[in-house]
Short mmCIF file of N, CA and C in Angstrom, two decimals:
data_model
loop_
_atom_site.label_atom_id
_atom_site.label_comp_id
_atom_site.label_asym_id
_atom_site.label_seq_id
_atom_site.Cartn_x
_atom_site.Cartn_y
_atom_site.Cartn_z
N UNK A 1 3.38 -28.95 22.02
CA UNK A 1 2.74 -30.16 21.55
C UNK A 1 3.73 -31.31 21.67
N UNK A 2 3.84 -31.81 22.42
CA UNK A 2 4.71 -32.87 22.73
C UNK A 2 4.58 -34.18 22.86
N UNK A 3 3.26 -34.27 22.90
CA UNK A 3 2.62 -35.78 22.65
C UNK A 3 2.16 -35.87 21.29
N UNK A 4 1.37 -37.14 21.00
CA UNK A 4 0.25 -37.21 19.75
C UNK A 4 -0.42 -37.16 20.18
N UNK A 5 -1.21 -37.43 20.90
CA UNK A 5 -2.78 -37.26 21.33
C UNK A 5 -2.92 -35.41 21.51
N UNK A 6 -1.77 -34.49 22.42
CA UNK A 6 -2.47 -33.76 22.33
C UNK A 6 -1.75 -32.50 20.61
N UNK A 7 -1.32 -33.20 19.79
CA UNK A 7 -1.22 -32.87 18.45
C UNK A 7 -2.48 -33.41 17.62
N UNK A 8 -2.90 -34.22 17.73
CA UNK A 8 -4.01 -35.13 17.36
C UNK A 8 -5.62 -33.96 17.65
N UNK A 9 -5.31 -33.58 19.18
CA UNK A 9 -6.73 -32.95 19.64
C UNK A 9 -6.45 -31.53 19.20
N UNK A 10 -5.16 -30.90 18.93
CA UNK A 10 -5.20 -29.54 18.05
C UNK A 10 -5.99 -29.42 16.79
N UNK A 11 -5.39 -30.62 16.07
CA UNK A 11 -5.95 -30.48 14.57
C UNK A 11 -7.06 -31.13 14.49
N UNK A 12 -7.28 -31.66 15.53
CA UNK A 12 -9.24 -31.48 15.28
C UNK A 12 -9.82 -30.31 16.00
N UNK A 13 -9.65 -29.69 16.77
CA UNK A 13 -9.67 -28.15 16.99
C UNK A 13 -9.66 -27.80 15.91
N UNK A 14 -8.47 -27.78 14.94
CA UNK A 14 -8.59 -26.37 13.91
C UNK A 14 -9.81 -26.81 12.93
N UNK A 15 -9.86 -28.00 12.49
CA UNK A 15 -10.99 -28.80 11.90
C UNK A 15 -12.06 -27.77 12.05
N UNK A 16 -12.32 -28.06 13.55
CA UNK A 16 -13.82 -27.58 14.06
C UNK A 16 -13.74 -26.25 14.03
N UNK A 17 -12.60 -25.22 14.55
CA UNK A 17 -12.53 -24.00 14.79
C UNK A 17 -12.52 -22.97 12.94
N UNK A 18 -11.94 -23.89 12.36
CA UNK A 18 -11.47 -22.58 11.20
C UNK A 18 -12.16 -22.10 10.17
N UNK A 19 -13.28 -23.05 9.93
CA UNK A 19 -14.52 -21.89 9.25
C UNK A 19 -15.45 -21.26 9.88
N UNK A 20 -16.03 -21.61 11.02
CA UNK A 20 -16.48 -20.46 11.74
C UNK A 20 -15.93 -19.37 11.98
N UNK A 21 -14.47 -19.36 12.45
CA UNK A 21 -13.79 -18.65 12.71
C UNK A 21 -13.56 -17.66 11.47
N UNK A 22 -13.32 -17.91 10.23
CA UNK A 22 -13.29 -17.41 9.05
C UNK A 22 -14.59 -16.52 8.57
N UNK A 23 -15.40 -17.17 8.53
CA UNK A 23 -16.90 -16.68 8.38
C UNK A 23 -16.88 -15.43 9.88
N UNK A 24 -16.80 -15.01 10.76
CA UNK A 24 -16.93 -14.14 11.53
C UNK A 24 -15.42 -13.23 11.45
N UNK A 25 -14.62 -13.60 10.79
CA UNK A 25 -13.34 -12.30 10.69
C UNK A 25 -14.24 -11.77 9.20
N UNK A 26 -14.32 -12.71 8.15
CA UNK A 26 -14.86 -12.23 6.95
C UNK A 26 -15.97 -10.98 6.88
N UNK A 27 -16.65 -11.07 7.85
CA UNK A 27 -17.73 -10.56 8.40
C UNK A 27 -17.44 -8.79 8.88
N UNK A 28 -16.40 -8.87 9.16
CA UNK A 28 -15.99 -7.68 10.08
C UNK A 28 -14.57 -7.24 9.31
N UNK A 29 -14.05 -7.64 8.31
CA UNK A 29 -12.73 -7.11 8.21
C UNK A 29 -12.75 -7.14 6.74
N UNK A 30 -11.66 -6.50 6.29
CA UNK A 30 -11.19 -7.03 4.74
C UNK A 30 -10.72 -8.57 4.44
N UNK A 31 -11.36 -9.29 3.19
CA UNK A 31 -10.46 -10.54 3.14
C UNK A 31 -8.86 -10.50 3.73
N UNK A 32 -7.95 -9.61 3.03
CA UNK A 32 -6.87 -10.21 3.26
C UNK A 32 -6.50 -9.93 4.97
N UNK A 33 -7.36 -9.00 5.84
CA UNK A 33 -6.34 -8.76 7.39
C UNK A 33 -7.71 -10.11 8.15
N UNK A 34 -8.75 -10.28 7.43
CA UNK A 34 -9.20 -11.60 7.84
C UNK A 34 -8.24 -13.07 7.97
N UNK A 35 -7.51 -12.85 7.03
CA UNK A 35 -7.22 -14.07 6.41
C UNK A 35 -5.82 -13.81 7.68
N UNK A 36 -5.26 -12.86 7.76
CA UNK A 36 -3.86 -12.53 8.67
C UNK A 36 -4.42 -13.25 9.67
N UNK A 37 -5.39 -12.18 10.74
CA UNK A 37 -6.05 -12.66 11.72
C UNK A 37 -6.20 -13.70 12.29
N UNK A 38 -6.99 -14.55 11.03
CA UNK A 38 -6.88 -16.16 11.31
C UNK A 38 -5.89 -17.22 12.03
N UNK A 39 -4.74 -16.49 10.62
CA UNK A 39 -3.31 -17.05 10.96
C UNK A 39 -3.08 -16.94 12.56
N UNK A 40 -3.18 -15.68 13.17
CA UNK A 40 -2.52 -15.32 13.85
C UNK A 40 -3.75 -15.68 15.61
N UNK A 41 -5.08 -16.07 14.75
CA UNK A 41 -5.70 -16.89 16.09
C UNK A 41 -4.92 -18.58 16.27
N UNK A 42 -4.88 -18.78 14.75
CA UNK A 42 -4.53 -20.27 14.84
C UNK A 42 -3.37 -19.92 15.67
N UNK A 43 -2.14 -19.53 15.48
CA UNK A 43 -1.11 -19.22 16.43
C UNK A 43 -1.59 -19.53 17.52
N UNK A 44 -2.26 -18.56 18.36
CA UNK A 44 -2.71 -18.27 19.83
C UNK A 44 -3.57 -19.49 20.29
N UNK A 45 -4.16 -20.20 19.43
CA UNK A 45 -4.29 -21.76 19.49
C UNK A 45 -3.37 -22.71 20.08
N UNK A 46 -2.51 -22.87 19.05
CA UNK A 46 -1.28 -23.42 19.14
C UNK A 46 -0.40 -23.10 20.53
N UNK A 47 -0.46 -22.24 20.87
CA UNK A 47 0.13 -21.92 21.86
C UNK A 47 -0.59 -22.05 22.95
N UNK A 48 -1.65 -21.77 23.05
CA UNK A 48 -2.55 -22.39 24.63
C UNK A 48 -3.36 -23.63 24.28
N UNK A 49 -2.80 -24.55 23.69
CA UNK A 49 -3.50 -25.62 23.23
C UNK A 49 -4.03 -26.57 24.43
N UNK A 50 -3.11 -26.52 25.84
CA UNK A 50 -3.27 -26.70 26.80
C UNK A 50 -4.52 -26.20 27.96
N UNK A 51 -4.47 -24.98 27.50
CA UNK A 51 -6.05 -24.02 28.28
C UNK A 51 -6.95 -24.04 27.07
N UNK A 52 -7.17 -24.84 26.51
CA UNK A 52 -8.22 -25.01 25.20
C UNK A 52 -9.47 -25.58 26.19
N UNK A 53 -10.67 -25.08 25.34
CA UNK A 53 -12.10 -25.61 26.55
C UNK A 53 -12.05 -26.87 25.62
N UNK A 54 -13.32 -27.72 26.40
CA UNK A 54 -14.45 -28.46 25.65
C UNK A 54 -14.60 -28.46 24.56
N UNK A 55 -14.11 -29.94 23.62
CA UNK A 55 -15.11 -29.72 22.53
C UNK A 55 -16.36 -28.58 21.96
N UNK A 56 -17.36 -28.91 23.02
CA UNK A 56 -18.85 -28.00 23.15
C UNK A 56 -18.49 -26.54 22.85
N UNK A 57 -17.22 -26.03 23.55
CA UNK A 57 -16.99 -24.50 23.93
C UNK A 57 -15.72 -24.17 22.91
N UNK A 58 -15.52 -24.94 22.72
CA UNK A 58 -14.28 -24.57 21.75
C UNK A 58 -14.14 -23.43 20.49
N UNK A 59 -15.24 -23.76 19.60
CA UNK A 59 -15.62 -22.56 18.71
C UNK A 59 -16.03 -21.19 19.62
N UNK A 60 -16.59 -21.52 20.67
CA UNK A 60 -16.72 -19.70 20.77
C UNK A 60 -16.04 -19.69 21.79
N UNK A 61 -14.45 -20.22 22.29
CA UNK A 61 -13.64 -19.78 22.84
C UNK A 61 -12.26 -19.32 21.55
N UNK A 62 -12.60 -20.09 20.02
CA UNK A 62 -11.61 -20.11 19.24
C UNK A 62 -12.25 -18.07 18.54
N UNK A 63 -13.34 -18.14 18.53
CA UNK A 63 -13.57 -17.11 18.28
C UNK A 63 -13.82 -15.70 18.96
N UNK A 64 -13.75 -16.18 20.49
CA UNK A 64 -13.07 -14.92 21.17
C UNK A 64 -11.58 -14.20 20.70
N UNK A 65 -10.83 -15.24 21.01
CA UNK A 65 -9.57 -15.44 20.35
C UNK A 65 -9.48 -14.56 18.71
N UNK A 66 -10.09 -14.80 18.42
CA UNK A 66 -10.16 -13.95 17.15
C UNK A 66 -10.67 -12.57 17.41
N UNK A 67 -11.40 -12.35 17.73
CA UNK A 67 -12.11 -11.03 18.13
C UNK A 67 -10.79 -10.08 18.99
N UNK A 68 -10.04 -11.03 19.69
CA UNK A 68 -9.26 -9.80 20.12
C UNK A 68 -7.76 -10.00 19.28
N UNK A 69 -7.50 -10.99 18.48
CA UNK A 69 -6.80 -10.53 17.57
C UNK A 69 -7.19 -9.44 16.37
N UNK A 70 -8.33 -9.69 15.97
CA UNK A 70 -9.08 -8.63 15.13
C UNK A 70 -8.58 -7.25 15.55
N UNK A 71 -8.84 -7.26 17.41
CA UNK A 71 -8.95 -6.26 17.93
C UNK A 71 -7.19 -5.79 17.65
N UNK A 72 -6.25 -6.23 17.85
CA UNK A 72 -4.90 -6.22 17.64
C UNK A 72 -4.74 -5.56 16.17
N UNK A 73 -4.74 -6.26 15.34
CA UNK A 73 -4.89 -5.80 14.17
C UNK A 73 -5.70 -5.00 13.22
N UNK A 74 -6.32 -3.83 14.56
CA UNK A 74 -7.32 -2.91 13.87
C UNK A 74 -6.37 -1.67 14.84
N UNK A 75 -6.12 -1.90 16.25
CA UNK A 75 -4.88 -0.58 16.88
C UNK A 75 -3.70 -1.22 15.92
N UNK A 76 -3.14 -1.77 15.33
CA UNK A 76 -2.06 -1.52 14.78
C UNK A 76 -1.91 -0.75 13.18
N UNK A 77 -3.21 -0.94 12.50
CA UNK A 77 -4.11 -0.08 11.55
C UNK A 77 -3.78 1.17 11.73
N UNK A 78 -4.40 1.36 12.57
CA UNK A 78 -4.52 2.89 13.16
C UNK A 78 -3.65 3.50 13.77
N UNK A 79 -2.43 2.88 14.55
CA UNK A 79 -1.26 3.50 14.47
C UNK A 79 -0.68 3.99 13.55
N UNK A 80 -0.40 2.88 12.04
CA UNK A 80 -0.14 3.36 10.93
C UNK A 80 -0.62 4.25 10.36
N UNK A 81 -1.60 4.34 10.61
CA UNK A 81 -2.58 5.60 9.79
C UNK A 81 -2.19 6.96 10.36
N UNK A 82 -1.97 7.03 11.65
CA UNK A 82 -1.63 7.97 12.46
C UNK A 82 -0.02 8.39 12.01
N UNK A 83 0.65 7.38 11.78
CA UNK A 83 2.18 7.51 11.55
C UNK A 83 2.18 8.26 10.19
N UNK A 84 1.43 7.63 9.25
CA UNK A 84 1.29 8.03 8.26
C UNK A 84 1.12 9.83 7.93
N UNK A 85 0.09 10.23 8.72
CA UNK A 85 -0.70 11.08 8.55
C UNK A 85 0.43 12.62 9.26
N UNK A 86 1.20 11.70 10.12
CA UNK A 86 2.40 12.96 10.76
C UNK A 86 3.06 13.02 9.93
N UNK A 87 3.76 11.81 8.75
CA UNK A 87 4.83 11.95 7.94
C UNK A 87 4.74 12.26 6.52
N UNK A 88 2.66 12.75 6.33
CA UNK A 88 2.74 13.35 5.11
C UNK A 88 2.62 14.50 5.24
N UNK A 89 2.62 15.55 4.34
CA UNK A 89 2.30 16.91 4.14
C UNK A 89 1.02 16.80 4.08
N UNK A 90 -0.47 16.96 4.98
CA UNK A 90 -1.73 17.06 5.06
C UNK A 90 -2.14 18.38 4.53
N UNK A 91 -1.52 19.12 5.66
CA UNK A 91 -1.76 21.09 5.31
C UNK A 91 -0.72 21.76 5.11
N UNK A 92 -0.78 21.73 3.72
CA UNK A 92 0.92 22.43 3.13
C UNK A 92 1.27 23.75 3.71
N UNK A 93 1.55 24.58 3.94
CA UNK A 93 1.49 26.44 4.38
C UNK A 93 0.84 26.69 3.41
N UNK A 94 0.65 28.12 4.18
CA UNK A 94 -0.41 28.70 3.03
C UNK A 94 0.39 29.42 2.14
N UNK A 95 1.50 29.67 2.36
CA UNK A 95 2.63 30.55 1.06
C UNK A 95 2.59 29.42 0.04
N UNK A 96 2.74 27.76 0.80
CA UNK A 96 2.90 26.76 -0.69
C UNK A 96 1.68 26.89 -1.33
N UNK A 97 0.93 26.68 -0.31
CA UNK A 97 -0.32 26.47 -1.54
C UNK A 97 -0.53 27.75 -1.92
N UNK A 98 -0.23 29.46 -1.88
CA UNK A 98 -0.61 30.22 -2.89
C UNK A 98 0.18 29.77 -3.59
N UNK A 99 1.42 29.64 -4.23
CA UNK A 99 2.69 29.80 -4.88
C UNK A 99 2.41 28.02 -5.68
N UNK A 100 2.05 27.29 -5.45
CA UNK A 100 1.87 26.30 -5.99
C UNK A 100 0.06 25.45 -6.23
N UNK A 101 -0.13 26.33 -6.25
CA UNK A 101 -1.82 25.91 -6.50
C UNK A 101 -2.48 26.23 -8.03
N UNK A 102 -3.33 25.63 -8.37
CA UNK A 102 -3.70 26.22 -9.66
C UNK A 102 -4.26 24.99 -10.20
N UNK A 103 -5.23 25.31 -11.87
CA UNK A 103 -5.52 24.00 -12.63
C UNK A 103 -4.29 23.63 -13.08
N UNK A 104 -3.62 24.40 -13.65
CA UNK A 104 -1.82 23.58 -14.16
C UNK A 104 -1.59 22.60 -13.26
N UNK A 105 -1.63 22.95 -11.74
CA UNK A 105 -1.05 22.15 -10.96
C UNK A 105 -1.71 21.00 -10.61
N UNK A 106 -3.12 20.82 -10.27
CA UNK A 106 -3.89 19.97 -10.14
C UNK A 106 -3.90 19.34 -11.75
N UNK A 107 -3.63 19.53 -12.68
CA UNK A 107 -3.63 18.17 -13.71
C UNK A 107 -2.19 17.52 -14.09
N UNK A 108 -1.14 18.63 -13.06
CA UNK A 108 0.16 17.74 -13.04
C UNK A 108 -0.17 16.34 -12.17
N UNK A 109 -0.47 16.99 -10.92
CA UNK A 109 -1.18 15.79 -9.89
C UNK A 109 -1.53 14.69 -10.43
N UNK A 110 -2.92 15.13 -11.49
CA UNK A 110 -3.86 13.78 -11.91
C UNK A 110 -2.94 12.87 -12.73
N UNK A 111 -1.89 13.78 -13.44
CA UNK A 111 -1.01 12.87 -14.44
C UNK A 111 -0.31 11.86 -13.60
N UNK A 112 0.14 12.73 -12.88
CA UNK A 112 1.41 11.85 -11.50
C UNK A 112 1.12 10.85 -11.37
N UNK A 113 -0.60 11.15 -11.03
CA UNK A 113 -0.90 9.89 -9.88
C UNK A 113 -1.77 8.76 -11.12
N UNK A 114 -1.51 9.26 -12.37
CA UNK A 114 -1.99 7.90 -13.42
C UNK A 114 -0.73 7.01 -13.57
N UNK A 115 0.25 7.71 -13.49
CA UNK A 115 1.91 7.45 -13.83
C UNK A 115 2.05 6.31 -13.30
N UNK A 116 2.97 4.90 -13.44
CA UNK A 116 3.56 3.90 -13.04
C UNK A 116 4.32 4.51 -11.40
N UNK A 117 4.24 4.13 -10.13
CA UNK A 117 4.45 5.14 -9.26
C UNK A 117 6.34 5.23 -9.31
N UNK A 118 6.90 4.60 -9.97
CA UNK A 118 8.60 4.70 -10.12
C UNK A 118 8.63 5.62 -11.02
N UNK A 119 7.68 5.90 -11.94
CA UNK A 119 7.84 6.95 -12.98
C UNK A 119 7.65 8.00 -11.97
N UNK A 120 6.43 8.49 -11.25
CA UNK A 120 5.74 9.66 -10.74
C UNK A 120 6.94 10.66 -9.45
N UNK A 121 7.49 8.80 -9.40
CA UNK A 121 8.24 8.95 -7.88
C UNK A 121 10.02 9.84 -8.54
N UNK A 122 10.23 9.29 -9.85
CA UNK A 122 11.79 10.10 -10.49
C UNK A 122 10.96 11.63 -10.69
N UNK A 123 9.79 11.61 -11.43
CA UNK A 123 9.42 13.17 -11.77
C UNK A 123 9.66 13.86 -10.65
N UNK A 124 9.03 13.54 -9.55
CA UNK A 124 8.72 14.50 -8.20
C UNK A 124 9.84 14.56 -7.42
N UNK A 125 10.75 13.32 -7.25
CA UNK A 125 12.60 14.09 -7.28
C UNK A 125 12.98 14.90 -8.02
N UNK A 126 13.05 14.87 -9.43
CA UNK A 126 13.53 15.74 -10.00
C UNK A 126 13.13 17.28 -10.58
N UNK A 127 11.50 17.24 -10.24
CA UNK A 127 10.99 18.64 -10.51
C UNK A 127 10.59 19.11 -8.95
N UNK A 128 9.89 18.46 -8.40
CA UNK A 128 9.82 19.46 -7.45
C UNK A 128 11.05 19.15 -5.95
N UNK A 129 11.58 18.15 -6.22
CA UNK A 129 12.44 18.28 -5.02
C UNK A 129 13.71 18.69 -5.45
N UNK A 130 14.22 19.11 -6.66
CA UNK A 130 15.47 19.91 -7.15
C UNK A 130 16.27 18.92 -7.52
N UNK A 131 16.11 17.28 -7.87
CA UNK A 131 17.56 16.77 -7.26
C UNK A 131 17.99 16.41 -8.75
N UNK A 132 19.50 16.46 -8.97
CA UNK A 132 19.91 15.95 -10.35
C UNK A 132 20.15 14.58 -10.31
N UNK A 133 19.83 13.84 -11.38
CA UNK A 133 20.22 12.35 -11.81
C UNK A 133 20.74 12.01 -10.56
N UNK A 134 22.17 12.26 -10.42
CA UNK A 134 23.37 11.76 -9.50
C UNK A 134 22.66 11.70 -8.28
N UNK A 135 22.16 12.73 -8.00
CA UNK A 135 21.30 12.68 -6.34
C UNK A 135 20.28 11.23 -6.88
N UNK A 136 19.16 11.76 -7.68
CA UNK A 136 18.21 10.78 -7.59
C UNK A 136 18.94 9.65 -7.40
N UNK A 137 19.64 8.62 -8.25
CA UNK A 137 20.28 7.79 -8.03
C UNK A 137 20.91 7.43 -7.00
N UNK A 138 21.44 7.95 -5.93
CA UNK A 138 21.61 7.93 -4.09
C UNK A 138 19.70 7.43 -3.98
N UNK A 139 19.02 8.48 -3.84
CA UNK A 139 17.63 8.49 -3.02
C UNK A 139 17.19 6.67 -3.29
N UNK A 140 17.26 6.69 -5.11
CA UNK A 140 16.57 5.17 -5.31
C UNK A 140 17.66 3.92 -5.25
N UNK A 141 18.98 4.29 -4.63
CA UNK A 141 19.78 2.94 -4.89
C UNK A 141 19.97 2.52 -5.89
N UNK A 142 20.41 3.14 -6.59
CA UNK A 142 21.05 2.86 -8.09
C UNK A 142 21.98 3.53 -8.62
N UNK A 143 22.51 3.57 -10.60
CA UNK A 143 23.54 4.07 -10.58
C UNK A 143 23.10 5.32 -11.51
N UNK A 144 23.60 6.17 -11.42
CA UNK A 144 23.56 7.68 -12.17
C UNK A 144 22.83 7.45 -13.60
N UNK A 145 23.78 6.51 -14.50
CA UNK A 145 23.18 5.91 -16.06
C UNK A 145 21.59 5.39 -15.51
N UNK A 146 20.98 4.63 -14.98
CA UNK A 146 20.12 4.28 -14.67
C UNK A 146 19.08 4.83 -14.15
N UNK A 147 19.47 6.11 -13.54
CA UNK A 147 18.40 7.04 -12.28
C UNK A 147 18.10 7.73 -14.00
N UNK A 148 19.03 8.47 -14.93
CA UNK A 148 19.09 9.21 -16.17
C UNK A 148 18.15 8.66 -17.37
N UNK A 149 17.98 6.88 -17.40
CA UNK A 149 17.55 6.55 -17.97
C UNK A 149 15.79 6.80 -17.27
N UNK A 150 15.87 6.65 -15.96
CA UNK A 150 14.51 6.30 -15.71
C UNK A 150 14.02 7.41 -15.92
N UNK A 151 14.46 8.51 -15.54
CA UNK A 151 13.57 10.01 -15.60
C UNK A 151 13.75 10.48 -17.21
N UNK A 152 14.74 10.05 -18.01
CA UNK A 152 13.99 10.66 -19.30
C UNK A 152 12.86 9.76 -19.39
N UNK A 153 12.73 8.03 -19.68
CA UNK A 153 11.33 7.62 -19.69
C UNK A 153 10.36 8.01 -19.21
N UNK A 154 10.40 8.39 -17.93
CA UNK A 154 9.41 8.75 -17.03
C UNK A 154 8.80 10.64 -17.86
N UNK A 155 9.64 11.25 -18.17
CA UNK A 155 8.94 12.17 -18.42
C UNK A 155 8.81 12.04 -20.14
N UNK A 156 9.09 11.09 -20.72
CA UNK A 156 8.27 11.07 -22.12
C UNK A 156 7.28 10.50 -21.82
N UNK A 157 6.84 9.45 -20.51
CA UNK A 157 5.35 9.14 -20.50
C UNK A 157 4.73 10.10 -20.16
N UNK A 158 4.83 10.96 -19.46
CA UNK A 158 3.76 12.07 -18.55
C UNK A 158 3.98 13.69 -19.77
N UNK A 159 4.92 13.40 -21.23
CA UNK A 159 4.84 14.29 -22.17
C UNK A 159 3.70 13.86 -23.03
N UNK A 160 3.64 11.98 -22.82
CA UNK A 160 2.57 11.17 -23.59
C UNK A 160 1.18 11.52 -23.01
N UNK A 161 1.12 11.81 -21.46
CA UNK A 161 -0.26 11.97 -21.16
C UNK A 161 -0.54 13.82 -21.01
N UNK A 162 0.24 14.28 -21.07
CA UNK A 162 0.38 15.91 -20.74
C UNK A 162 -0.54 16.02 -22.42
N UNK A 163 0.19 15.62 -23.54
CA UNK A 163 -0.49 15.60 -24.42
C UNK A 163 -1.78 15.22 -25.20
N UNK A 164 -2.36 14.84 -24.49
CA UNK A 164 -3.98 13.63 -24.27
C UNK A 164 -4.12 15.12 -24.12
N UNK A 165 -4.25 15.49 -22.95
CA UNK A 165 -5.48 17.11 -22.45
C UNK A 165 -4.55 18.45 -22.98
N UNK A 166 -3.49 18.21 -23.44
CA UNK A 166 -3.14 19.44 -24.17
C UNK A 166 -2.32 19.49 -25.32
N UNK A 167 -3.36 19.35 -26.54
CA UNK A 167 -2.52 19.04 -28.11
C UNK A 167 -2.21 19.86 -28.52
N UNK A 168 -2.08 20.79 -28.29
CA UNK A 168 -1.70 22.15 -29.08
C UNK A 168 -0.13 22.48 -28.38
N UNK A 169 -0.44 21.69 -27.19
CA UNK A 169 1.29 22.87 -26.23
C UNK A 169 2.38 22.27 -26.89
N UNK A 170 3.32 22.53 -26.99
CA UNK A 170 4.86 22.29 -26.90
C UNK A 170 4.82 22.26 -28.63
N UNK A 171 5.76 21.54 -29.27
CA UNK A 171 5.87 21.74 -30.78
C UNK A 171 5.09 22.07 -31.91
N UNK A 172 4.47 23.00 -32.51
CA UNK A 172 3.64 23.61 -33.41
C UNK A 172 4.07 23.15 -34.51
N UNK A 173 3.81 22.69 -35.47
CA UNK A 173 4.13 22.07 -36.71
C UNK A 173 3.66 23.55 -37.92
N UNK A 174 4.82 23.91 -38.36
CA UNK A 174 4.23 25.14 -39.00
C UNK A 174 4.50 24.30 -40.63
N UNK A 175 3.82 25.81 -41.65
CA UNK A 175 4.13 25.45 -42.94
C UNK A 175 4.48 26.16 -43.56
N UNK A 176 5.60 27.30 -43.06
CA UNK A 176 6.41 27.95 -43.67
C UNK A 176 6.87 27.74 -44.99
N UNK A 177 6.85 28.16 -45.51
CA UNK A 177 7.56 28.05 -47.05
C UNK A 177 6.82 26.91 -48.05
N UNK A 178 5.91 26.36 -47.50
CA UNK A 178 4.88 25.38 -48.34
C UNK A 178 4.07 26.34 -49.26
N UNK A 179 3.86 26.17 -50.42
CA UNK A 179 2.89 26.90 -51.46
C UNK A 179 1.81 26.35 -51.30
N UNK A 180 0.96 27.50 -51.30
CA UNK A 180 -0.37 27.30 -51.28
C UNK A 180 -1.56 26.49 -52.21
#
């Protein structure tokens, strides 16, 4: 953009181009990778502001433009999803899941996943991935006092919700030696 006139004929472009354009990502996407999208037609605007059509043609050349950014930002979706999906545990073995399956285990889960996820995330270092304080504290970037502090909190909350669905487990309040 090196003149005013043709800075002048951009931003009446975007004028004309950016609620249509909005209204047809809205249409097809989530608000917020709509709202990316946009950004990222206005970009591709900006940059061929020079091969821009006609007034007349402008909106449904601004909204091609969108459509294959859409299109951009729906394979890059799905890469992630794909990346994702190699770097979780989907189908555990079948030795884990005999050896670790059960209702015990599925309402550790449900607790986990009610948990603050920094809480859920010290439990599952420290119970099922073996690691002591000192390790955890490497994994989260912090210092030993601090990794120590987070996982006792973390497991008096999930002793707070363990206890919601099971009041009877852990300390029995007896009345030994009380007269009748």
């Amino acid at each position: 953009m090196s003149s005013p006139s043709a800075r002048a004929r951009f931003e009446e472009t975007v004028r004309l181009v950016v609620d249509p354009v909005r209204r047809y990502l809205w249409r097809r996407a989530d608000p917020a990778t709509a709202e990316d999208v946009l950004s990222e037609t206005l970009i591709v605007l900006w940059r061929r502001h020079e091969r821009m059509p006609a007034d007349a043609e402008v909106v449904a050349w601004a909204i091609g433009v969108a459509r294959l950014q859409l299109a951009n930002a729906n394979r890059a979706q799905r890469r992630r999803d794909r990346l994702v999906a190699k770097i979780t545990v989907l189908d555990p073995p079948a030795a884990f899941v005999a050896e670790h399956s059960g209702p015990v285990d599925e309402e550790v889960r449900a607790i986990l996943a009610g948990l603050r996820t920094a809480d859920a995330e010290v439990l599952r270092l420290w119970a099922w991935d073996e690691l002591a304080p000192r390790e955890i504290a490497i994994v989260l970037g912090t210092t030993v006092n601090a990794a120590t502090v987070r996982l006792h909190r973390a497991r008096r909350r999930f002793e707070g919700e363990w206890r919601k669905t099971h009041p009877g487990s852990g300390h029995i309040e007896t009345r030994e030696g009380d007269e009748p």
